[in-house]
Amino acid sequence: MTTAPGETARLDRLRAGLGRRTGSRWQPTDALYRGLVLGTGLICVGVLLHRLEPVLLGAPLLLSTVLALAGARPPAEQPTLWVHPPPRVGESTSAGVGIEVTGDVEWTAVRLPAARRDRPPPTAEVRPGGRRRLTAAAAALRAAVGEADETVHVLPGDGGPWRAELPRRRWGDAVELRPDHLFAGPDALLVYGPVTGVEIRRTVLPPVVALPAGPLPPRAAGLVGVHRSVQPGDGTELRDIRPFRPGDRLRRIDWRVSARSGAFDPLRGGVGWHVRERHAEADAEIVLAVDTRIDVGAEIGDWMAPSEARSTTGSLDATVRAASALAAAYLRQGDRVGLIDLGRPQLSVPCAAGRRQLLRLRGALATCARQAGWAAQPILRPRQVPAGAVLIVLSPFLDDAVVTSTGQAARRGRVFGVDVLPGPLTSDASMPWGAAVRTVLTLEHAGRLRALAEHGVRVVRWDSDGAEAMAALRGARRRGGRR
């Protein structure tokens, strides 16, 4: 689409105004000053030099500027940009934002986030409820802005509403947009702003992979659930058949056994009543301990790079995805699940059950990932893990401190480990000793896993979907029996 010279000039004025801090009031642009000063100057030069040519050049410029300024008076109503933000917490990585302008303006320049290179830039579309459609000049101006700067979008000042898509590459908590905007009057001779927009944050919850539940405590606890308890109660699995005692409910009577025992024989006086005793059903408590102190990828040379470069392939991403899948698997069968951040214990979540707990855990995982950072000592206190609960530690196991904490926790209860270190590790080709470093790191990592095995901690490696890891954990439970 071609752009007319006049529209190109308007575009330049809007972009120049958007880059200048003029405050929240109507201000003249450089085009207005240039028209007045240059027109008046040419006329004065022509009069002083007694030449007609400067007057013929300056008079139309001055006259057109004055006429445009007469029609570009600042409106009495203060213009406002209304942004309808997306939900603060959601499942989808893409969301839409609504934009609406109130006030008598001709053009509105809005700064929106740039899209990815393999996709077209986000565009604003006029909904059917708009007061009028985009004109050809506005479409040309918007196309020119998209070619020059993907983050700046020029919209006609007809009020809208418009809608723009905000794509996201991954889960997490981040600033979606800060809609800095600028209003322009007729011919862009007067502008209002630029106005700094309010930051809009949005949390995309980590994805959930459908997996069966893993290992359980040797003895379930609680009052409700799907696991058999050692205590008698109102369950579904038969525990024993015993003689009737005072306080037993009539619906528990086993009529067949009672009949064979002579309960209906009048000579025996009703002796022989028997009742069915069942196992109580209880829930299990699972505690997920995530190691957010370290975020490394398969490339050893990128370990010192910012974590954004490996956001979708690093150990922290695998930790969050694995914890989300494990929490969903246990909560689906009615168990109680909690969360511990080894680096920042204040972000921990106590054990609870239900769908609301899954949303709470996924939101807490996103918060833990956002505030992740190095801590010299992982914090895993005994009071953080309820008695009889299963502790699952998710870590790349690259330091001795987390191995020591996990081994100490194994002395108090049932502990499993999930290795989230991306593999196989790739040496740094830019260093002459890169292969030796990779060998040392691999041997140290294997030694830590053997140390955990000596403490009775079964460690499984987390794959892309987690199916093999969960199968290995369930197999370890069947072979090991109850502790």
PDB file of N, CA and C in Angstrom, residues 321-354:
ATOM      1  N   ARG A 321       6.968 -27.288  35.063  1.00  0.00           N
ATOM      2  CA  ARG A 321       6.062 -28.171  34.332  1.00  0.00           C
ATOM      3  C   ARG A 321       5.866 -29.504  35.060  1.00  0.00           C
ATOM      4  N   ALA A 322       6.946 -30.060  35.599  1.00  0.00           N
ATOM      5  CA  ALA A 322       6.835 -31.318  36.320  1.00  0.00           C
ATOM      6  C   ALA A 322       6.018 -31.156  37.599  1.00  0.00           C
ATOM      7  N   ALA A 323       6.258 -30.083  38.339  1.00  0.00           N
ATOM      8  CA  ALA A 323       5.496 -29.859  39.571  1.00  0.00           C
ATOM      9  C   ALA A 323       4.017 -29.650  39.271  1.00  0.00           C
ATOM     10  N   SER A 324       3.699 -28.943  38.201  1.00  0.00           N
ATOM     11  CA  SER A 324       2.304 -28.738  37.837  1.00  0.00           C
ATOM     12  C   SER A 324       1.629 -30.053  37.463  1.00  0.00           C
ATOM     13  N   ALA A 325       2.330 -30.907  36.705  1.00  0.00           N
ATOM     14  CA  ALA A 325       1.752 -32.196  36.326  1.00  0.00           C
ATOM     15  C   ALA A 325       1.571 -33.105  37.531  1.00  0.00           C
ATOM     16  N   LEU A 326       2.541 -33.139  38.434  1.00  0.00           N
ATOM     17  CA  LEU A 326       2.424 -33.977  39.626  1.00  0.00           C
ATOM     18  C   LEU A 326       1.282 -33.499  40.529  1.00  0.00           C
ATOM     19  N   ALA A 327       1.179 -32.195  40.705  1.00  0.00           N
ATOM     20  CA  ALA A 327       0.105 -31.663  41.546  1.00  0.00           C
ATOM     21  C   ALA A 327      -1.262 -32.005  40.967  1.00  0.00           C
ATOM     22  N   ALA A 328      -1.421 -31.864  39.665  1.00  0.00           N
ATOM     23  CA  ALA A 328      -2.705 -32.187  39.048  1.00  0.00           C
ATOM     24  C   ALA A 328      -3.030 -33.669  39.178  1.00  0.00           C
ATOM     25  N   ALA A 329      -2.025 -34.550  39.048  1.00  0.00           N
ATOM     26  CA  ALA A 329      -2.272 -35.990  39.144  1.00  0.00           C
ATOM     27  C   ALA A 329      -2.736 -36.390  40.536  1.00  0.00           C
ATOM     28  N   TYR A 330      -2.114 -35.849  41.569  1.00  0.00           N
ATOM     29  CA  TYR A 330      -2.511 -36.210  42.933  1.00  0.00           C
ATOM     30  C   TYR A 330      -3.835 -35.559  43.328  1.00  0.00           C
ATOM     31  N   LEU A 331      -4.021 -34.299  42.960  1.00  0.00           N
ATOM     32  CA  LEU A 331      -5.269 -33.628  43.319  1.00  0.00           C
ATOM     33  C   LEU A 331      -6.460 -34.235  42.606  1.00  0.00           C
ATOM     34  N   ARG A 332      -6.234 -34.833  41.440  1.00  0.00           N
ATOM     35  CA  ARG A 332      -7.340 -35.434  40.698  1.00  0.00           C
ATOM     36  C   ARG A 332      -7.973 -36.596  41.466  1.00  0.00           C
ATOM     37  N   GLN A 333      -7.196 -37.284  42.288  1.00  0.00           N
ATOM     38  CA  GLN A 333      -7.742 -38.406  43.050  1.00  0.00           C
ATOM     39  C   GLN A 333      -8.037 -38.034  44.506  1.00  0.00           C
ATOM     40  N   GLY A 334      -8.074 -36.756  44.802  1.00  0.00           N
ATOM     41  CA  GLY A 334      -8.530 -36.293  46.110  1.00  0.00           C
ATOM     42  C   GLY A 334      -7.460 -36.150  47.161  1.00  0.00           C
ATOM     43  N   ASP A 335      -6.174 -36.241  46.804  1.00  0.00           N
ATOM     44  CA  ASP A 335      -5.114 -36.097  47.797  1.00  0.00           C
ATOM     45  C   ASP A 335      -4.839 -34.627  48.093  1.00  0.00           C
ATOM     46  N   ARG A 336      -4.060 -34.420  49.136  1.00  0.00           N
ATOM     47  CA  ARG A 336      -3.679 -33.078  49.553  1.00  0.00           C
ATOM     48  C   ARG A 336      -2.246 -32.824  49.095  1.00  0.00           C
ATOM     49  N   VAL A 337      -2.037 -31.689  48.431  1.00  0.00           N
ATOM     50  CA  VAL A 337      -0.738 -31.374  47.832  1.00  0.00           C
ATOM     51  C   VAL A 337      -0.297 -30.004  48.323  1.00  0.00           C
ATOM     52  N   GLY A 338       0.983 -29.901  48.671  1.00  0.00           N
ATOM     53  CA  GLY A 338       1.578 -28.643  49.077  1.00  0.00           C
ATOM     54  C   GLY A 338       2.830 -28.355  48.256  1.00  0.00           C
ATOM     55  N   LEU A 339       3.383 -27.162  48.452  1.00  0.00           N
ATOM     56  CA  LEU A 339       4.538 -26.714  47.674  1.00  0.00           C
ATOM     57  C   LEU A 339       5.541 -26.038  48.588  1.00  0.00           C
ATOM     58  N   ILE A 340       6.830 -26.343  48.341  1.00  0.00           N
ATOM     59  CA  ILE A 340       7.925 -25.722  49.077  1.00  0.00           C
ATOM     60  C   ILE A 340       8.927 -25.193  48.057  1.00  0.00           C
ATOM     61  N   ASP A 341       9.301 -23.922  48.194  1.00  0.00           N
ATOM     62  CA  ASP A 341      10.367 -23.325  47.392  1.00  0.00           C
ATOM     63  C   ASP A 341      11.638 -23.394  48.223  1.00  0.00           C
ATOM     64  N   LEU A 342      12.613 -24.186  47.759  1.00  0.00           N
ATOM     65  CA  LEU A 342      13.836 -24.362  48.532  1.00  0.00           C
ATOM     66  C   LEU A 342      14.649 -23.091  48.623  1.00  0.00           C
ATOM     67  N   GLY A 343      14.522 -22.210  47.655  1.00  0.00           N
ATOM     68  CA  GLY A 343      15.276 -20.965  47.696  1.00  0.00           C
ATOM     69  C   GLY A 343      14.603 -19.863  48.473  1.00  0.00           C
ATOM     70  N   ARG A 344      13.279 -19.828  48.417  1.00  0.00           N
ATOM     71  CA  ARG A 344      12.504 -18.790  49.093  1.00  0.00           C
ATOM     72  C   ARG A 344      11.323 -19.435  49.789  1.00  0.00           C
ATOM     73  N   PRO A 345      11.497 -19.853  51.044  1.00  0.00           N
ATOM     74  CA  PRO A 345      10.429 -20.580  51.747  1.00  0.00           C
ATOM     75  C   PRO A 345       9.187 -19.755  52.001  1.00  0.00           C
ATOM     76  N   GLN A 346       9.272 -18.436  51.917  1.00  0.00           N
ATOM     77  CA  GLN A 346       8.081 -17.613  52.144  1.00  0.00           C
ATOM     78  C   GLN A 346       7.057 -17.778  51.035  1.00  0.00           C
ATOM     79  N   LEU A 347       7.444 -18.357  49.912  1.00  0.00           N
ATOM     80  CA  LEU A 347       6.520 -18.583  48.807  1.00  0.00           C
ATOM     81  C   LEU A 347       5.863 -19.953  48.861  1.00  0.00           C
ATOM     82  N   SER A 348       6.086 -20.700  49.924  1.00  0.00           N
ATOM     83  CA  SER A 348       5.529 -22.043  50.027  1.00  0.00           C
ATOM     84  C   SER A 348       4.015 -21.999  50.199  1.00  0.00           C
ATOM     85  N   VAL A 349       3.361 -23.099  49.815  1.00  0.00           N
ATOM     86  CA  VAL A 349       1.902 -23.239  49.889  1.00  0.00           C
ATOM     87  C   VAL A 349       1.594 -24.449  50.751  1.00  0.00           C
ATOM     88  N   PRO A 350       0.763 -24.323  51.785  1.00  0.00           N
ATOM     89  CA  PRO A 350       0.429 -25.485  52.622  1.00  0.00           C
ATOM     90  C   PRO A 350      -0.422 -26.493  51.865  1.00  0.00           C
ATOM     91  N   CYS A 351      -0.476 -27.697  52.409  1.00  0.00           N
ATOM     92  CA  CYS A 351      -1.213 -28.787  51.762  1.00  0.00           C
ATOM     93  C   CYS A 351      -2.710 -28.539  51.815  1.00  0.00           C
ATOM     94  N   ALA A 352      -3.371 -28.805  50.713  1.00  0.00           N
ATOM     95  CA  ALA A 352      -4.825 -28.701  50.623  1.00  0.00           C
ATOM     96  C   ALA A 352      -5.264 -29.522  49.421  1.00  0.00           C
ATOM     97  N   ALA A 353      -6.570 -29.674  49.272  1.00  0.00           N
ATOM     98  CA  ALA A 353      -7.137 -30.475  48.189  1.00  0.00           C
ATOM     99  C   ALA A 353      -8.123 -29.630  47.395  1.00  0.00           C
ATOM    100  N   GLY A 354      -8.498 -30.146  46.227  1.00  0.00           N
ATOM    101  CA  GLY A 354      -9.515 -29.483  45.422  1.00  0.00           C
ATOM    102  C   GLY A 354      -8.946 -28.764  44.213  1.00  0.00           C
TER     103      GLY A 354
END
